[in-house]
mmCIF file of C-alpha atoms in Angstrom:
data_model
loop_
_atom_site.group_PDB
_atom_site.id
_atom_site.type_symbol
_atom_site.label_atom_id
_atom_site.label_comp_id
_atom_site.label_asym_id
_atom_site.label_seq_id
_atom_site.Cartn_x
_atom_site.Cartn_y
_atom_site.Cartn_z
ATOM 1 C CA MET A 1 17.427 -60.279 -9.043
ATOM 2 C CA LYS A 2 16.872 -57.923 -6.015
ATOM 3 C CA ARG A 3 20.642 -57.534 -5.329
ATOM 4 C CA LYS A 4 21.384 -56.847 -8.854
ATOM 5 C CA ASN A 5 18.689 -53.783 -8.676
ATOM 6 C CA GLU A 6 20.151 -52.593 -5.431
ATOM 7 C CA ARG A 7 23.799 -52.670 -6.887
ATOM 8 C CA GLU A 8 22.636 -50.611 -9.918
ATOM 9 C CA GLY A 9 20.860 -48.265 -7.709
ATOM 10 C CA GLY A 10 17.296 -49.260 -8.857
ATOM 11 C CA PHE A 11 14.310 -50.146 -6.924
ATOM 12 C CA SER A 12 13.575 -53.525 -5.579
ATOM 13 C CA ARG A 13 10.094 -55.118 -6.018
ATOM 14 C CA ARG A 14 9.279 -54.360 -2.416
ATOM 15 C CA THR A 15 10.621 -50.781 -2.586
ATOM 16 C CA ALA A 16 9.233 -50.116 -6.029
ATOM 17 C CA ARG A 17 7.253 -46.875 -6.521
ATOM 18 C CA PRO A 18 3.616 -47.347 -7.151
ATOM 19 C CA GLY A 19 2.534 -46.764 -10.640
ATOM 20 C CA SER A 20 6.298 -47.474 -12.158
ATOM 21 C CA GLY A 21 6.762 -49.953 -14.890
ATOM 22 C CA ARG A 22 4.698 -51.008 -17.832
ATOM 23 C CA LYS A 23 1.812 -52.293 -15.695
ATOM 24 C CA GLY A 24 1.845 -49.235 -13.417
ATOM 25 C CA ARG A 25 1.815 -46.843 -16.544
ATOM 26 C CA LYS A 26 -1.057 -48.822 -17.908
ATOM 27 C CA SER A 27 -3.055 -48.154 -14.640
ATOM 28 C CA ASP A 28 -2.078 -44.759 -14.445
ATOM 29 C CA GLU A 29 -3.308 -44.128 -17.996
ATOM 30 C CA LYS A 30 -6.652 -46.073 -17.036
ATOM 31 C CA ALA A 31 -7.106 -43.923 -13.853
ATOM 32 C CA SER A 32 -6.585 -40.683 -16.039
ATOM 33 C CA GLU A 33 -8.966 -41.863 -18.631
ATOM 34 C CA LYS A 34 -11.655 -42.648 -15.907
ATOM 35 C CA GLU A 35 -11.154 -39.019 -14.259
ATOM 36 C CA ALA A 36 -11.398 -37.504 -17.573
ATOM 37 C CA ASN A 37 -14.813 -39.026 -18.234
ATOM 38 C CA THR A 38 -16.166 -38.275 -14.818
ATOM 39 C CA PRO A 39 -17.356 -35.029 -14.423
ATOM 40 C CA SER A 40 -15.808 -32.741 -11.656
ATOM 41 C CA GLU A 41 -17.993 -32.140 -8.509
ATOM 42 C CA LYS A 42 -18.948 -28.435 -7.955
ATOM 43 C CA ARG A 43 -17.793 -27.181 -4.592
ATOM 44 C CA GLU A 44 -18.734 -24.242 -2.612
ATOM 45 C CA TYR A 45 -17.567 -22.358 0.390
ATOM 46 C CA LYS A 46 -19.245 -23.614 3.485
ATOM 47 C CA GLY A 47 -17.778 -21.531 6.362
ATOM 48 C CA ARG A 48 -15.033 -22.131 8.568
ATOM 49 C CA GLY A 49 -13.764 -24.484 10.998
ATOM 50 C CA LYS A 50 -12.607 -24.286 14.707
ATOM 51 C CA ASN A 51 -9.158 -23.312 13.627
ATOM 52 C CA GLU A 52 -10.726 -20.426 11.503
ATOM 53 C CA LYS A 53 -9.762 -21.872 8.196
ATOM 54 C CA PRO A 54 -12.153 -22.181 5.320
ATOM 55 C CA THR A 55 -14.135 -25.318 4.553
ATOM 56 C CA TYR A 56 -15.911 -26.316 1.404
ATOM 57 C CA GLY A 57 -18.706 -28.729 0.332
ATOM 58 C CA ALA A 58 -20.933 -30.136 -2.402
ATOM 59 C CA TYR A 59 -22.497 -27.252 -4.562
ATOM 60 C CA GLN A 60 -26.160 -26.938 -3.943
ATOM 61 C CA GLU A 61 -28.284 -25.956 -6.649
ATOM 62 C CA ARG A 62 -30.373 -22.530 -6.414
ATOM 63 C CA ASP A 63 -33.967 -22.116 -6.769
ATOM 64 C CA PRO A 64 -34.088 -19.838 -9.893
ATOM 65 C CA SER A 65 -37.564 -18.577 -8.926
ATOM 66 C CA LYS A 66 -36.107 -17.139 -5.787
ATOM 67 C CA LYS A 67 -36.043 -13.342 -5.851
ATOM 68 C CA SER A 68 -32.742 -11.481 -5.110
ATOM 69 C CA PHE A 69 -32.210 -8.161 -3.540
ATOM 70 C CA ARG A 70 -32.337 -5.113 -5.619
ATOM 71 C CA LYS A 71 -29.081 -4.052 -7.363
ATOM 72 C CA PRO A 72 -27.440 -0.643 -6.806
ATOM 73 C CA PHE A 73 -28.779 2.123 -8.859
ATOM 74 C CA SER A 74 -32.501 0.290 -9.009
ATOM 75 C CA PRO A 75 -35.440 2.180 -8.454
ATOM 76 C CA LEU A 76 -37.301 2.584 -5.330
ATOM 77 C CA SER A 77 -38.745 -0.431 -3.841
ATOM 78 C CA LYS A 78 -42.523 -0.456 -3.466
ATOM 79 C CA ASN A 79 -42.379 -1.766 0.086
ATOM 80 C CA ARG A 80 -41.207 1.682 1.375
ATOM 81 C CA LYS A 81 -44.780 2.819 1.151
ATOM 82 C CA ASN A 82 -45.623 0.566 4.023
ATOM 83 C CA LYS A 83 -42.737 1.627 6.207
ATOM 84 C CA ASP A 84 -43.425 2.858 9.683
ATOM 85 C CA LYS A 85 -43.413 6.688 9.804
ATOM 86 C CA SER A 86 -41.069 6.482 12.958
ATOM 87 C CA LEU A 87 -38.427 5.228 10.415
ATOM 88 C CA SER A 88 -38.787 8.206 8.037
ATOM 89 C CA GLN A 89 -35.538 9.666 6.628
ATOM 90 C CA PRO A 90 -34.414 12.917 8.493
ATOM 91 C CA GLU A 91 -33.027 15.898 6.769
ATOM 92 C CA TYR A 92 -29.394 16.897 7.728
ATOM 93 C CA ASP A 93 -28.218 20.415 8.170
ATOM 94 C CA LEU A 94 -24.385 20.080 8.210
ATOM 95 C CA LYS A 95 -23.428 23.300 6.907
ATOM 96 C CA SER A 96 -22.006 24.357 10.209
ATOM 97 C CA ILE A 97 -19.035 21.512 9.986
ATOM 98 C CA GLN A 98 -18.579 21.760 6.333
ATOM 99 C CA ARG A 99 -15.988 24.268 4.883
ATOM 100 C CA SER A 100 -17.805 25.732 1.822
ATOM 101 C CA SER A 101 -18.299 29.312 0.431
ATOM 102 C CA PRO A 102 -20.828 30.514 -2.153
ATOM 103 C CA LYS A 103 -18.444 29.825 -4.985
ATOM 104 C CA ASP A 104 -18.067 26.250 -3.935
ATOM 105 C CA GLU A 105 -21.655 25.796 -4.166
ATOM 106 C CA ASP A 106 -21.521 26.762 -7.892
ATOM 107 C CA GLU A 107 -18.424 24.557 -8.746
ATOM 108 C CA ILE A 108 -16.745 21.769 -6.895
ATOM 109 C CA ARG A 109 -13.890 19.396 -7.628
ATOM 110 C CA LEU A 110 -14.833 16.418 -9.594
ATOM 111 C CA ASN A 111 -13.516 13.896 -7.065
ATOM 112 C CA LYS A 112 -15.901 15.613 -4.324
ATOM 113 C CA PHE A 113 -18.747 15.349 -6.797
ATOM 114 C CA ILE A 114 -18.016 11.706 -7.178
ATOM 115 C CA ALA A 115 -17.699 11.052 -3.429
ATOM 116 C CA ASN A 116 -20.745 12.867 -2.790
ATOM 117 C CA SER A 117 -22.491 10.495 -5.034
ATOM 118 C CA GLY A 118 -21.772 7.611 -2.896
ATOM 119 C CA ILE A 119 -19.581 5.768 -5.232
ATOM 120 C CA CYS A 120 -16.287 5.932 -3.331
ATOM 121 C CA SER A 121 -14.096 8.347 -1.417
ATOM 122 C CA ARG A 122 -12.140 11.294 -2.715
ATOM 123 C CA ARG A 123 -8.859 9.271 -2.982
ATOM 124 C CA GLU A 124 -10.717 6.451 -4.870
ATOM 125 C CA ALA A 125 -12.377 8.938 -6.940
ATOM 126 C CA ASP A 126 -8.999 10.406 -7.988
ATOM 127 C CA LYS A 127 -8.071 6.696 -9.207
ATOM 128 C CA LEU A 128 -11.120 6.749 -11.194
ATOM 129 C CA ILE A 129 -10.544 9.929 -12.815
ATOM 130 C CA GLU A 130 -6.719 9.292 -13.687
ATOM 131 C CA GLY A 131 -7.912 5.762 -15.287
ATOM 132 C CA GLY A 132 -10.091 7.599 -17.548
ATOM 133 C CA GLU A 133 -13.368 6.199 -16.062
ATOM 134 C CA ILE A 134 -15.280 9.478 -15.757
ATOM 135 C CA ASN A 135 -16.789 11.387 -18.446
ATOM 136 C CA VAL A 136 -18.098 14.970 -18.072
ATOM 137 C CA ASN A 137 -20.716 16.196 -20.786
ATOM 138 C CA GLY A 138 -19.455 13.417 -22.973
ATOM 139 C CA LYS A 139 -15.688 14.197 -22.560
ATOM 140 C CA MET A 140 -13.259 11.905 -20.877
ATOM 141 C CA VAL A 141 -11.624 13.943 -17.918
ATOM 142 C CA THR A 142 -8.463 12.853 -16.316
ATOM 143 C CA GLU A 143 -7.311 16.086 -14.714
ATOM 144 C CA LEU A 144 -7.493 15.758 -10.955
ATOM 145 C CA GLY A 145 -8.117 19.237 -10.240
ATOM 146 C CA TYR A 146 -11.041 19.508 -12.697
ATOM 147 C CA LYS A 147 -14.174 21.240 -11.449
ATOM 148 C CA VAL A 148 -17.712 20.784 -12.190
ATOM 149 C CA SER A 149 -21.083 22.263 -11.281
ATOM 150 C CA ARG A 150 -24.278 20.406 -10.267
ATOM 151 C CA LYS A 151 -25.683 21.160 -13.966
ATOM 152 C CA ASP A 152 -22.855 18.977 -15.488
ATOM 153 C CA ARG A 153 -23.496 15.511 -16.780
ATOM 154 C CA VAL A 154 -21.085 13.224 -14.955
ATOM 155 C CA VAL A 155 -21.083 9.478 -16.185
ATOM 156 C CA TYR A 156 -19.366 6.388 -14.544
ATOM 157 C CA LYS A 157 -19.710 3.173 -16.268
ATOM 158 C CA GLY A 158 -22.364 4.377 -18.680
ATOM 159 C CA ARG A 159 -24.667 5.713 -15.799
ATOM 160 C CA ALA A 160 -25.135 9.397 -14.880
ATOM 161 C CA ILE A 161 -24.137 9.992 -11.253
ATOM 162 C CA ARG A 162 -25.356 12.996 -9.171
ATOM 163 C CA PRO A 163 -24.556 14.167 -5.598
ATOM 164 C CA GLU A 164 -27.057 12.731 -3.240
ATOM 165 C CA LYS A 165 -28.359 13.944 0.021
ATOM 166 C CA PRO A 166 -26.309 12.036 2.655
ATOM 167 C CA VAL A 167 -28.016 9.071 4.473
ATOM 168 C CA TYR A 168 -26.807 7.384 7.716
ATOM 169 C CA LEU A 169 -28.628 4.344 8.813
ATOM 170 C CA LEU A 170 -27.726 1.773 11.716
ATOM 171 C CA LEU A 171 -28.858 -1.859 11.602
ATOM 172 C CA ASN A 172 -28.894 -4.351 14.295
ATOM 173 C CA LYS A 173 -27.675 -7.278 12.088
ATOM 174 C CA PRO A 174 -29.014 -10.727 12.800
ATOM 175 C CA LYS A 175 -27.064 -14.113 12.008
ATOM 176 C CA ASP A 176 -27.067 -15.813 8.758
ATOM 177 C CA PHE A 177 -26.652 -12.335 6.610
ATOM 178 C CA ILE A 178 -23.716 -11.846 4.335
ATOM 179 C CA THR A 179 -22.247 -8.395 4.722
ATOM 180 C CA THR A 180 -22.087 -7.674 0.819
ATOM 181 C CA THR A 181 -23.984 -5.469 -1.822
ATOM 182 C CA ASP A 182 -24.044 -8.386 -4.341
ATOM 183 C CA ASP A 183 -23.907 -12.108 -3.875
ATOM 184 C CA PRO A 184 -23.641 -14.388 -7.037
ATOM 185 C CA LEU A 185 -24.825 -17.416 -5.042
ATOM 186 C CA GLU A 186 -28.244 -15.232 -4.065
ATOM 187 C CA ARG A 187 -27.743 -15.898 -0.333
ATOM 188 C CA LYS A 188 -29.369 -13.499 2.246
ATOM 189 C CA THR A 189 -27.597 -10.321 2.531
ATOM 190 C CA VAL A 190 -27.598 -7.349 4.806
ATOM 191 C CA MET A 191 -29.057 -5.382 1.801
ATOM 192 C CA HIS A 192 -32.389 -7.320 2.139
ATOM 193 C CA LEU A 193 -32.692 -5.817 5.526
ATOM 194 C CA VAL A 194 -32.548 -2.350 4.560
ATOM 195 C CA ASP A 195 -34.328 -2.684 1.295
ATOM 196 C CA GLY A 196 -36.539 0.394 0.483
ATOM 197 C CA ALA A 197 -35.311 2.241 3.363
ATOM 198 C CA CYS A 198 -34.370 5.367 1.383
ATOM 199 C CA GLU A 199 -34.120 6.441 -2.372
ATOM 200 C CA GLU A 200 -30.461 6.699 -2.225
ATOM 201 C CA ARG A 201 -27.976 3.899 -2.779
ATOM 202 C CA LEU A 202 -26.692 2.597 0.484
ATOM 203 C CA PHE A 203 -23.586 0.563 1.094
ATOM 204 C CA PRO A 204 -22.285 -1.037 4.511
ATOM 205 C CA VAL A 205 -19.170 0.487 6.281
ATOM 206 C CA GLY A 206 -16.984 -2.315 6.807
ATOM 207 C CA ARG A 207 -18.357 -5.758 7.278
ATOM 208 C CA LEU A 208 -19.555 -8.292 9.784
ATOM 209 C CA ASP A 209 -19.238 -12.115 9.286
ATOM 210 C CA ARG A 210 -22.164 -14.181 8.408
ATOM 211 C CA ASN A 211 -22.560 -15.544 12.075
ATOM 212 C CA THR A 212 -21.566 -12.271 13.831
ATOM 213 C CA THR A 213 -24.586 -9.805 15.050
ATOM 214 C CA GLY A 214 -24.757 -6.431 15.951
ATOM 215 C CA LEU A 215 -24.018 -3.052 14.758
ATOM 216 C CA LEU A 216 -23.632 -2.355 11.166
ATOM 217 C CA LEU A 217 -23.523 1.330 9.690
ATOM 218 C CA PHE A 218 -24.923 2.098 6.130
ATOM 219 C CA THR A 219 -24.410 5.401 4.217
ATOM 220 C CA ASN A 220 -23.940 6.767 0.899
ATOM 221 C CA ASP A 221 -20.986 9.302 2.324
ATOM 222 C CA GLY A 222 -18.005 7.564 0.704
ATOM 223 C CA GLU A 223 -15.565 9.790 2.364
ATOM 224 C CA LEU A 224 -16.919 9.377 5.799
ATOM 225 C CA SER A 225 -16.913 5.424 5.117
ATOM 226 C CA ALA A 226 -13.209 5.549 3.994
ATOM 227 C CA ARG A 227 -12.262 7.328 7.192
ATOM 228 C CA LEU A 228 -14.355 4.916 9.429
ATOM 229 C CA THR A 229 -12.642 1.782 7.870
ATOM 230 C CA HIS A 230 -9.217 3.375 7.645
ATOM 231 C CA PRO A 231 -6.759 1.833 10.205
ATOM 232 C CA ALA A 232 -5.021 5.312 11.008
ATOM 233 C CA TYR A 233 -8.373 6.523 12.450
ATOM 234 C CA GLU A 234 -8.513 3.750 15.084
ATOM 235 C CA VAL A 235 -12.235 3.535 15.126
ATOM 236 C CA LYS A 236 -13.234 1.635 18.385
ATOM 237 C CA LYS A 237 -15.606 -1.500 18.438
ATOM 238 C CA ILE A 238 -17.137 -3.210 21.426
ATOM 239 C CA TYR A 239 -18.202 -6.774 21.139
ATOM 240 C CA GLN A 240 -19.642 -9.341 23.452
ATOM 241 C CA VAL A 241 -17.808 -12.660 22.875
ATOM 242 C CA THR A 242 -18.977 -16.034 24.071
ATOM 243 C CA LEU A 243 -16.477 -18.757 23.979
ATOM 244 C CA ASP A 244 -16.895 -22.629 24.001
ATOM 245 C CA LYS A 245 -14.898 -23.008 27.390
ATOM 246 C CA PRO A 246 -13.748 -20.662 30.289
ATOM 247 C CA LEU A 247 -11.082 -18.316 29.403
ATOM 248 C CA ALA A 248 -7.909 -19.111 31.450
ATOM 249 C CA LYS A 249 -6.253 -16.091 33.279
ATOM 250 C CA ASN A 250 -2.963 -16.501 31.541
ATOM 251 C CA ASP A 251 -4.504 -16.147 28.102
ATOM 252 C CA LEU A 252 -6.458 -13.177 29.241
ATOM 253 C CA GLU A 253 -3.098 -11.366 30.182
ATOM 254 C CA ALA A 254 -1.426 -12.751 27.005
ATOM 255 C CA ILE A 255 -4.276 -11.260 24.715
ATOM 256 C CA LEU A 256 -3.982 -7.927 26.700
ATOM 257 C CA ALA A 257 -0.250 -7.793 26.062
ATOM 258 C CA GLY A 258 -0.929 -8.063 22.320
ATOM 259 C CA VAL A 259 -1.257 -11.251 19.916
ATOM 260 C CA THR A 260 1.087 -11.872 17.002
ATOM 261 C CA LEU A 261 -0.956 -13.675 14.348
ATOM 262 C CA GLU A 262 0.023 -14.331 10.755
ATOM 263 C CA ASP A 263 -0.632 -10.726 9.559
ATOM 264 C CA GLY A 264 1.018 -9.128 12.252
ATOM 265 C CA LEU A 265 0.716 -7.824 15.824
ATOM 266 C CA THR A 266 -2.908 -7.034 16.931
ATOM 267 C CA MET A 267 -3.411 -4.884 20.158
ATOM 268 C CA VAL A 268 -6.552 -5.229 22.252
ATOM 269 C CA ASP A 269 -7.765 -2.063 24.144
ATOM 270 C CA ASP A 270 -9.656 -3.765 27.006
ATOM 271 C CA LEU A 271 -10.882 -7.167 27.772
ATOM 272 C CA GLN A 272 -13.379 -7.942 30.804
ATOM 273 C CA VAL A 273 -14.952 -11.180 31.933
ATOM 274 C CA LEU A 274 -18.809 -10.809 32.171
ATOM 275 C CA SER A 275 -19.907 -14.189 33.506
ATOM 276 C CA LEU A 276 -19.358 -16.297 36.365
ATOM 277 C CA ASP A 277 -18.177 -19.505 34.194
ATOM 278 C CA LYS A 278 -15.923 -17.195 32.296
ATOM 279 C CA THR A 279 -17.063 -17.681 28.817
ATOM 280 C CA ILE A 280 -18.782 -14.559 28.337
ATOM 281 C CA LEU A 281 -16.522 -11.565 27.777
ATOM 282 C CA GLY A 282 -16.435 -7.819 26.743
ATOM 283 C CA LEU A 283 -13.778 -6.975 23.996
ATOM 284 C CA GLU A 284 -12.665 -3.547 22.971
ATOM 285 C CA ILE A 285 -10.616 -3.151 19.793
ATOM 286 C CA HIS A 286 -9.787 -0.733 17.121
ATOM 287 C CA SER A 287 -8.259 -3.097 14.601
ATOM 288 C CA GLY A 288 -10.196 -3.538 11.499
ATOM 289 C CA LYS A 289 -8.402 -6.783 10.236
ATOM 290 C CA ASN A 290 -10.537 -9.609 8.743
ATOM 291 C CA ARG A 291 -12.255 -11.850 11.438
ATOM 292 C CA ILE A 292 -9.824 -10.501 13.947
ATOM 293 C CA VAL A 293 -11.800 -11.244 17.135
ATOM 294 C CA ARG A 294 -12.362 -15.064 16.015
ATOM 295 C CA ARG A 295 -8.754 -15.361 15.013
ATOM 296 C CA ILE A 296 -7.436 -14.011 18.489
ATOM 297 C CA PHE A 297 -9.273 -16.592 20.385
ATOM 298 C CA ALA A 298 -8.554 -19.393 17.874
ATOM 299 C CA HIS A 299 -4.989 -18.515 18.459
ATOM 300 C CA PHE A 300 -5.495 -19.655 21.944
ATOM 301 C CA GLY A 301 -7.443 -22.735 21.282
ATOM 302 C CA TYR A 302 -10.914 -21.215 21.832
ATOM 303 C CA GLU A 303 -13.832 -21.272 19.419
ATOM 304 C CA VAL A 304 -16.115 -18.153 19.530
ATOM 305 C CA THR A 305 -19.780 -19.781 19.519
ATOM 306 C CA ALA A 306 -21.308 -16.254 19.346
ATOM 307 C CA LEU A 307 -19.961 -12.685 18.570
ATOM 308 C CA ASP A 308 -22.259 -9.619 18.844
ATOM 309 C CA ARG A 309 -20.792 -6.085 18.144
ATOM 310 C CA VAL A 310 -22.485 -3.750 20.923
ATOM 311 C CA MET A 311 -20.755 -0.494 19.880
ATOM 312 C CA PHE A 312 -19.421 1.104 16.976
ATOM 313 C CA ALA A 313 -17.645 4.412 16.694
ATOM 314 C CA GLY A 314 -19.386 5.597 19.640
ATOM 315 C CA LEU A 315 -22.920 4.381 18.251
ATOM 316 C CA SER A 316 -24.714 1.773 20.337
ATOM 317 C CA LYS A 317 -27.725 -0.493 19.448
ATOM 318 C CA LYS A 318 -30.059 0.723 22.235
ATOM 319 C CA ASP A 319 -33.737 0.484 21.196
ATOM 320 C CA ILE A 320 -32.788 -1.254 17.912
ATOM 321 C CA ALA A 321 -34.346 -4.924 17.800
ATOM 322 C CA ARG A 322 -32.608 -7.506 16.151
ATOM 323 C CA GLY A 323 -33.063 -7.311 12.430
ATOM 324 C CA LYS A 324 -34.295 -3.703 12.566
ATOM 325 C CA TYR A 325 -32.713 -0.375 11.676
ATOM 326 C CA ARG A 326 -32.862 3.258 12.489
ATOM 327 C CA PHE A 327 -31.549 6.590 10.904
ATOM 328 C CA LEU A 328 -29.058 8.512 12.822
ATOM 329 C CA ASN A 329 -30.074 11.674 14.013
ATOM 330 C CA GLU A 330 -28.049 14.965 13.168
ATOM 331 C CA LYS A 331 -26.021 15.059 16.466
ATOM 332 C CA GLU A 332 -24.779 11.506 15.924
ATOM 333 C CA VAL A 333 -23.683 12.430 12.523
ATOM 334 C CA ILE A 334 -21.937 15.615 13.546
ATOM 335 C CA ASN A 335 -20.247 13.494 16.376
ATOM 336 C CA LEU A 336 -19.064 11.071 13.523
ATOM 337 C CA LYS A 337 -17.762 14.026 11.430
ATOM 338 C CA PHE A 338 -15.841 15.641 14.143
ATOM 339 C CA MET A 339 -14.353 12.431 15.746
ATOM 340 C CA ASN A 340 -12.730 11.883 12.253
ATOM 341 C CA LYS A 341 -11.436 15.535 11.887
ATOM 342 C CA ARG A 342 -9.726 15.089 15.305
ATOM 343 C CA LYS A 343 -8.191 11.836 14.258
ATOM 344 C CA ASN A 344 -7.248 13.395 10.890
ATOM 345 C CA LYS A 345 -4.506 15.734 12.709
ATOM 346 C CA LYS A 346 -2.938 12.530 13.973
ATOM 347 C CA ARG A 347 -2.956 10.839 10.767
ATOM 348 C CA PRO A 348 0.478 10.143 9.043
ATOM 349 C CA GLN A 349 1.038 11.954 5.889
#
């Protein structure tokens, strides 16, 4: 029997595939019926492992009575009345660094109007206009050079928008807060930490991982946010990195020479050892790739146990306690504006 099967090119009993034959088909049908009758288990994102790959676990039901943070365009939080006067919102006089004429004050380009409202950058505003998503005084506008006055009613997604006064806020982010403006799972987000800081809608510039601490800038200046996050401007960040084991000398040299990851080559501006046991480092980098610091060290077999951003675009977290924030002063805002203007000259067309 076995030899006959082998000569005919079939499978012998010993080498038969599981599930083949009449009995195998019946068992497969029973298994599929069992799976169909068994409700699928809900799973959710739980974080990343040592290899920086995502891990998933059983879904946990959320408390429906738990209050989530206020949504964008929501009214001013009542908590702002009890804020410390030292955190009062400053007024910025930025006319000296803005190119504007008396005529521009009456009429401005529609994309600038949208960017000044804090929704997005001018380039993204052009896409909204071309896509027919913007209405002016009840009419759809698709002309890129269209000009509006501040008295015109500009509507986006059913809501009237208007240019807001600029706001720039610096947060010292703690752990276990997600950098997003909206989380469907109602987890703690950075928006909880700046809730009620001002009447204007704020959004974070870039992002920090859930377990990464340190500087995070908030603003409603869409144009500045786009420049600070665009790779062409090479905005520098300095991190304090804590590893699970001492950094080897050859790995330090390899990181400084440039690391090729799955998304291409990543260059490091500087890397210094800060502790005697060689587990605490100072890293200067301008790349804005997702989880880039953790991925660099995971590439060499290290796990980042703590990551803190101590400087961002020339701003430091001096005198800002963990979980607290402060408004930028006028000089700091002007420095950010001029820094991007200098970079803009080098920006490829």
